Structures are given as C-alpha cells and as structure tokens.
Tab-separated table of N, CA, C and O in Angstrom:
chain	number	residue	atom	x	y	z
A	202	MET	N	-12.788	18.095	-14.861
A	202	MET	CA	-12.234	16.906	-14.984
A	202	MET	C	-10.519	17.415	-15.720
A	202	MET	O	-10.198	17.952	-16.132
A	203	LEU	N	-9.660	16.474	-14.559
A	203	LEU	CA	-8.512	16.789	-14.790
A	203	LEU	C	-7.731	15.339	-15.496
A	203	LEU	O	-8.073	14.086	-14.900
A	204	PHE	N	-6.991	15.491	-16.509
A	204	PHE	CA	-6.519	14.783	-17.115
A	204	PHE	C	-4.939	14.161	-16.876
A	204	PHE	O	-4.262	15.479	-17.177
A	205	TRP	N	-4.542	13.476	-16.536
A	205	TRP	CA	-2.960	13.451	-16.253
A	205	TRP	C	-2.349	12.290	-17.023
A	205	TRP	O	-1.058	12.222	-16.929
A	206	GLY	N	-2.621	11.475	-18.079
A	206	GLY	CA	-2.080	10.449	-18.452
A	206	GLY	C	-1.491	10.558	-19.647
A	206	GLY	O	-1.299	11.700	-20.321
A	207	ARG	N	-1.029	9.610	-20.539
A	207	ARG	CA	-0.878	9.759	-21.897
A	207	ARG	C	-1.261	10.705	-22.885
A	207	ARG	O	-2.547	10.368	-22.920
A	208	TRP	N	-0.864	11.720	-23.460
A	208	TRP	CA	-1.694	12.418	-24.358
A	208	TRP	C	-2.664	12.913	-23.798
A	208	TRP	O	-3.774	13.673	-24.569
A	209	GLY	N	-2.624	13.624	-22.298
A	209	GLY	CA	-3.493	14.051	-21.993
A	209	GLY	C	-5.096	13.455	-21.660
A	209	GLY	O	-5.978	14.029	-21.245
A	210	THR	N	-4.974	12.191	-21.453
A	210	THR	CA	-6.054	11.218	-21.479
A	210	THR	C	-6.021	10.463	-19.800
A	210	THR	O	-4.711	10.542	-19.320
A	211	PRO	N	-7.068	9.819	-19.629
A	211	PRO	CA	-6.944	9.086	-18.458
A	211	PRO	C	-6.122	7.693	-18.505
A	211	PRO	O	-6.044	7.124	-17.440
A	212	ILE	N	-5.692	7.593	-19.580
A	212	ILE	CA	-4.773	6.454	-19.773
A	212	ILE	C	-3.286	6.623	-19.025
A	212	ILE	O	-2.817	7.515	-19.440
A	213	PRO	N	-3.150	5.955	-18.172
A	213	PRO	CA	-1.918	6.222	-17.142
A	213	PRO	C	-0.626	6.162	-18.007
A	213	PRO	O	-0.449	5.146	-18.937
A	214	HIS	N	0.463	6.716	-17.558
A	214	HIS	CA	1.753	6.458	-18.378
A	214	HIS	C	2.185	5.310	-18.026
A	214	HIS	O	2.054	4.445	-16.913
A	215	GLN	N	3.076	4.797	-18.703
A	215	GLN	CA	3.596	3.201	-18.690
A	215	GLN	C	4.530	3.444	-17.635
A	215	GLN	O	6.123	4.183	-18.277
A	216	LYS	N	4.725	2.968	-16.887
A	216	LYS	CA	5.722	2.992	-15.693
A	216	LYS	C	5.768	1.885	-14.845
A	216	LYS	O	5.169	0.958	-14.888
A	217	PRO	N	7.152	0.998	-14.330
A	217	PRO	CA	7.152	-0.424	-14.158
A	217	PRO	C	6.552	-0.404	-12.690
A	217	PRO	O	6.665	0.649	-12.028
A	218	MET	N	5.801	-1.308	-12.272
A	218	MET	CA	4.986	-1.773	-11.046
A	218	MET	C	5.683	-2.691	-10.240
A	218	MET	O	5.815	-3.633	-10.770
A	219	THR	N	6.139	-2.470	-8.814
A	219	THR	CA	6.344	-3.731	-8.070
A	219	THR	C	5.357	-4.053	-7.236
A	219	THR	O	4.669	-3.238	-6.378
A	220	LEU	N	5.071	-5.173	-7.073
A	220	LEU	CA	3.793	-5.668	-6.392
A	220	LEU	C	4.637	-6.913	-5.331
A	220	LEU	O	5.059	-7.869	-5.750
A	221	VAL	N	4.335	-6.579	-4.047
A	221	VAL	CA	4.880	-7.229	-2.752
A	221	VAL	C	3.587	-7.615	-1.968
A	221	VAL	O	2.913	-7.008	-1.719
A	222	VAL	N	3.635	-9.194	-2.035
A	222	VAL	CA	2.290	-9.605	-1.305
A	222	VAL	C	3.091	-10.289	-0.038
A	222	VAL	O	4.003	-11.004	0.210
A	223	GLY	N	2.416	-10.209	1.229
A	223	GLY	CA	3.158	-10.752	2.629
A	223	GLY	C	1.913	-11.915	2.670
A	223	GLY	O	0.611	-11.872	2.155
A	224	LYS	N	1.900	-12.691	3.973
A	224	LYS	CA	1.208	-13.392	4.557
A	224	LYS	C	-0.234	-12.519	4.962
A	224	LYS	O	-0.072	-11.459	5.234
A	225	PRO	N	-1.474	-13.239	4.607
A	225	PRO	CA	-2.700	-12.734	5.280
A	225	PRO	C	-2.673	-12.482	7.056
A	225	PRO	O	-2.054	-12.935	7.580
A	226	VAL	N	-3.286	-11.413	7.007
A	226	VAL	CA	-3.712	-10.995	8.728
A	226	VAL	C	-4.830	-11.469	9.075
A	226	VAL	O	-5.897	-11.188	8.627
A	227	PRO	N	-4.483	-12.455	9.860
A	227	PRO	CA	-5.824	-13.072	10.538
A	227	PRO	C	-6.948	-12.245	11.326
A	227	PRO	O	-6.675	-11.184	11.611
A	228	VAL	N	-8.120	-12.746	10.648
A	228	VAL	CA	-9.232	-11.393	11.305
A	228	VAL	C	-10.165	-12.465	12.241
A	228	VAL	O	-10.819	-13.374	11.561
A	229	PRO	N	-10.085	-12.319	13.356
A	229	PRO	CA	-10.701	-13.140	14.524
A	229	PRO	C	-12.159	-12.999	14.235
A	229	PRO	O	-12.753	-11.815	13.779
A	230	ALA	N	-12.791	-13.703	14.426
A	230	ALA	CA	-14.668	-13.634	14.149
A	230	ALA	C	-15.430	-13.483	15.525
A	230	ALA	O	-14.666	-14.035	16.524
A	231	GLY	N	-16.103	-12.769	15.839
A	231	GLY	CA	-17.202	-12.712	16.792
A	231	GLY	C	-16.538	-11.572	17.961
A	231	GLY	O	-16.398	-11.945	19.288
A	232	GLU	N	-15.663	-10.818	17.694
A	232	GLU	CA	-15.201	-9.514	18.846
A	232	GLU	C	-16.170	-9.005	19.332
A	232	GLU	O	-17.157	-8.509	18.708
A	233	ALA	N	-16.018	-8.885	20.910
A	233	ALA	CA	-16.817	-8.202	21.495
A	233	ALA	C	-16.958	-7.012	21.125
A	233	ALA	O	-18.408	-6.171	21.080
A	234	SER	N	-15.636	-6.302	21.019
A	234	SER	CA	-16.056	-4.870	20.585
A	234	SER	C	-15.656	-4.364	19.554
A	234	SER	O	-14.617	-4.862	18.911
A	235	LEU	N	-16.705	-4.024	18.498
A	235	LEU	CA	-16.318	-4.072	17.009
A	235	LEU	C	-15.125	-2.855	16.844
A	235	LEU	O	-14.269	-3.090	16.117
A	236	ASP	N	-15.113	-1.654	17.259
A	236	ASP	CA	-14.314	-0.678	17.044
A	236	ASP	C	-12.939	-1.097	17.507
A	236	ASP	O	-12.014	-0.684	17.099
A	237	ALA	N	-12.963	-1.751	19.045
A	237	ALA	CA	-11.783	-1.950	19.112
A	237	ALA	C	-10.982	-2.976	18.149
A	237	ALA	O	-9.656	-3.091	18.116
A	238	ALA	N	-12.106	-4.180	17.802
A	238	ALA	CA	-11.115	-4.902	16.698
A	238	ALA	C	-10.715	-4.453	15.425
A	238	ALA	O	-9.725	-4.567	15.109
A	239	VAL	N	-11.637	-3.088	14.974
A	239	VAL	CA	-11.026	-2.694	13.568
A	239	VAL	C	-9.722	-1.984	14.070
A	239	VAL	O	-8.863	-1.833	12.910
A	240	GLN	N	-9.727	-1.143	15.311
A	240	GLN	CA	-8.344	-0.185	15.452
A	240	GLN	C	-7.463	-1.338	15.723
A	240	GLN	O	-5.743	-1.038	15.166
A	241	LYS	N	-7.357	-2.750	16.194
A	241	LYS	CA	-5.926	-3.523	16.550
A	241	LYS	C	-5.974	-4.199	15.130
A	241	LYS	O	-4.597	-4.316	14.810
A	242	MET	N	-7.043	-4.401	14.274
A	242	MET	CA	-6.438	-5.055	12.933
A	242	MET	C	-5.964	-3.972	12.099
A	242	MET	O	-4.800	-4.148	11.138
A	243	HIS	N	-6.391	-2.757	12.223
A	243	HIS	CA	-5.949	-1.715	11.351
A	243	HIS	C	-4.658	-1.316	11.694
A	243	HIS	O	-3.567	-1.415	10.779
A	244	ALA	N	-4.148	-1.189	13.100
A	244	ALA	CA	-2.800	-1.118	13.452
A	244	ALA	C	-1.813	-2.457	13.208
A	244	ALA	O	-0.806	-2.245	12.553
A	245	GLU	N	-2.381	-3.475	13.241
A	245	GLU	CA	-1.379	-4.754	12.270
A	245	GLU	C	-1.066	-4.761	11.340
A	245	GLU	O	-0.150	-4.990	10.431
A	246	PHE	N	-2.046	-4.151	10.139
A	246	PHE	CA	-2.175	-4.480	8.806
A	246	PHE	C	-1.077	-2.978	8.574
A	246	PHE	O	-0.322	-2.969	7.945
A	247	ILE	N	-1.278	-2.037	9.138
A	247	ILE	CA	-0.462	-0.682	8.869
A	247	ILE	C	1.352	-1.095	9.175
A	247	ILE	O	2.137	-1.219	8.326
A	248	ALA	N	1.551	-2.009	10.550
A	248	ALA	CA	2.778	-2.600	10.899
A	248	ALA	C	2.972	-3.621	9.804
A	248	ALA	O	4.459	-3.660	9.344
A	249	THR	N	2.388	-4.740	9.279
A	249	THR	CA	2.661	-5.348	7.987
A	249	THR	C	3.274	-4.654	6.917
A	249	THR	O	3.981	-4.980	6.093
A	250	VAL	N	2.236	-3.615	6.353
A	250	VAL	CA	2.672	-2.933	5.609
A	250	VAL	C	4.109	-2.098	5.552
A	250	VAL	O	5.085	-2.314	4.696
A	251	GLU	N	4.572	-1.697	6.384
A	251	GLU	CA	5.556	-0.853	6.978
A	251	GLU	C	7.012	-1.996	6.534
A	251	GLU	O	7.942	-1.565	6.219
A	252	ARG	N	6.807	-3.004	7.375
A	252	ARG	CA	7.511	-4.363	7.510
A	252	ARG	C	7.739	-4.507	5.942
A	252	ARG	O	8.604	-4.813	5.655
A	253	LEU	N	6.838	-4.854	5.308
A	253	LEU	CA	7.223	-5.395	4.068
A	253	LEU	C	7.899	-4.313	2.886
A	253	LEU	O	8.971	-4.837	2.283
A	254	TYR	N	7.629	-2.994	3.197
A	254	TYR	CA	8.239	-1.867	2.616
A	254	TYR	C	9.662	-1.888	3.034
A	254	TYR	O	10.736	-2.027	2.247
A	255	GLU	N	10.058	-1.796	4.418
A	255	GLU	CA	11.326	-1.903	4.670
A	255	GLU	C	12.151	-3.003	3.967
A	255	GLU	O	13.384	-2.951	3.543
A	256	LEU	N	11.111	-4.516	4.084
A	256	LEU	CA	12.306	-5.426	3.448
A	256	LEU	C	12.508	-5.503	2.401
A	256	LEU	O	13.301	-5.986	1.911
A	257	HIS	N	11.787	-4.749	1.642
A	257	HIS	CA	11.945	-5.118	-0.197
A	257	HIS	C	12.070	-3.720	-0.661
A	257	HIS	O	12.223	-3.488	-1.893
A	258	LYS	N	12.358	-2.448	-0.154
A	258	LYS	CA	12.601	-1.386	-0.787
A	258	LYS	C	14.190	-1.312	-1.406
A	258	LYS	O	13.910	-0.587	-2.261
A	259	CYS	N	14.997	-1.716	-0.758
A	259	CYS	CA	16.069	-1.820	-1.476
A	259	CYS	C	16.301	-2.320	-2.653
A	259	CYS	O	16.533	-2.050	-3.968
A	260	GLY	N	15.314	-3.475	-2.842
A	260	GLY	CA	15.549	-4.357	-4.007
A	260	GLY	C	14.624	-4.116	-5.362
A	260	GLY	O	14.828	-4.458	-6.047
A	261	VAL	N	14.054	-2.903	-4.911
A	261	VAL	CA	13.041	-2.188	-5.879
A	261	VAL	C	13.496	-0.808	-6.366
A	261	VAL	O	13.233	-0.104	-7.089
A	262	GLY	N	14.768	-0.403	-5.603
A	262	GLY	CA	15.443	1.115	-5.944
A	262	GLY	C	14.687	2.115	-5.211
A	262	GLY	O	14.879	2.924	-5.779
A	263	VAL	N	13.928	1.703	-4.076
A	263	VAL	CA	13.627	2.998	-3.303
A	263	VAL	C	14.139	3.050	-2.100
A	263	VAL	O	13.481	3.655	-1.222
A	264	SER	N	15.191	2.584	-1.760
A	264	SER	CA	15.817	2.957	-0.425
A	264	SER	C	15.892	4.364	0.440
A	264	SER	O	15.708	4.417	1.412
A	265	ALA	N	15.705	5.148	-0.705
A	265	ALA	CA	15.929	6.669	-0.257
A	265	ALA	C	14.681	7.145	0.035
A	265	ALA	O	14.616	8.522	0.528
A	266	VAL	N	13.628	6.492	-0.321
A	266	VAL	CA	12.133	6.984	-0.329
A	266	VAL	C	11.534	6.521	0.883
A	266	VAL	O	11.330	5.322	1.099
A	267	PRO	N	11.166	7.589	1.657
A	267	PRO	CA	10.310	6.928	2.887
A	267	PRO	C	8.922	6.800	2.575
A	267	PRO	O	8.219	7.442	1.611
A	268	LEU	N	8.625	5.921	3.271
A	268	LEU	CA	6.929	5.344	3.268
A	268	LEU	C	6.173	6.607	4.118
A	268	LEU	O	6.116	6.665	5.060
A	269	LEU	N	5.067	6.767	3.183
A	269	LEU	CA	4.255	7.537	4.174
A	269	LEU	C	2.863	7.168	3.703
A	269	LEU	O	2.201	6.669	2.593
A	270	ILE	N	2.138	6.779	4.755
A	270	ILE	CA	0.908	6.228	4.954
A	270	ILE	C	-0.228	7.449	5.592
A	270	ILE	O	0.116	7.816	6.872
A	271	MET	N	-1.163	7.573	4.993
A	271	MET	CA	-2.079	8.841	5.207
A	271	MET	C	-3.212	8.129	5.592
A	271	MET	O	-3.959	7.145	5.284
C-alpha cells in the first residue's frame, strides 16, 4: 500500500479545488444501437468537458496547463 498524503497517511494534502458544473448532457431513451449511442454520448461528454476547461482555465490560474483526458 502506498501512502501519499499528509504525514504519510491516506489523508490528502490540503489544496484548493475548483469545481465547474455545466448544463446536463441529454441522454435519449431507447436507442436502437446501444454501442453507437454510448460512443455518441461519450464524444458529447468529452467535448463538453473540453469546452468547460477552455472557458474557465484562465479564471482558476491554469491557463498554461493543457487538458489531458485519458
């Protein structure tokens, strides 16, 4: 087990956190092809996250940090 936090415990270091919330991504019910629907929704979600990041990154002081989605 690897401990990383405060005093070598699993308690995280205190750092400020910014949370940005966007509008909900609509999910249609009853898609004919589930795999295609999931791929489409995933692409829309990733695009929304990227758009929110680009919109708010300067306001929270991370304008030089690229967004990395794995």
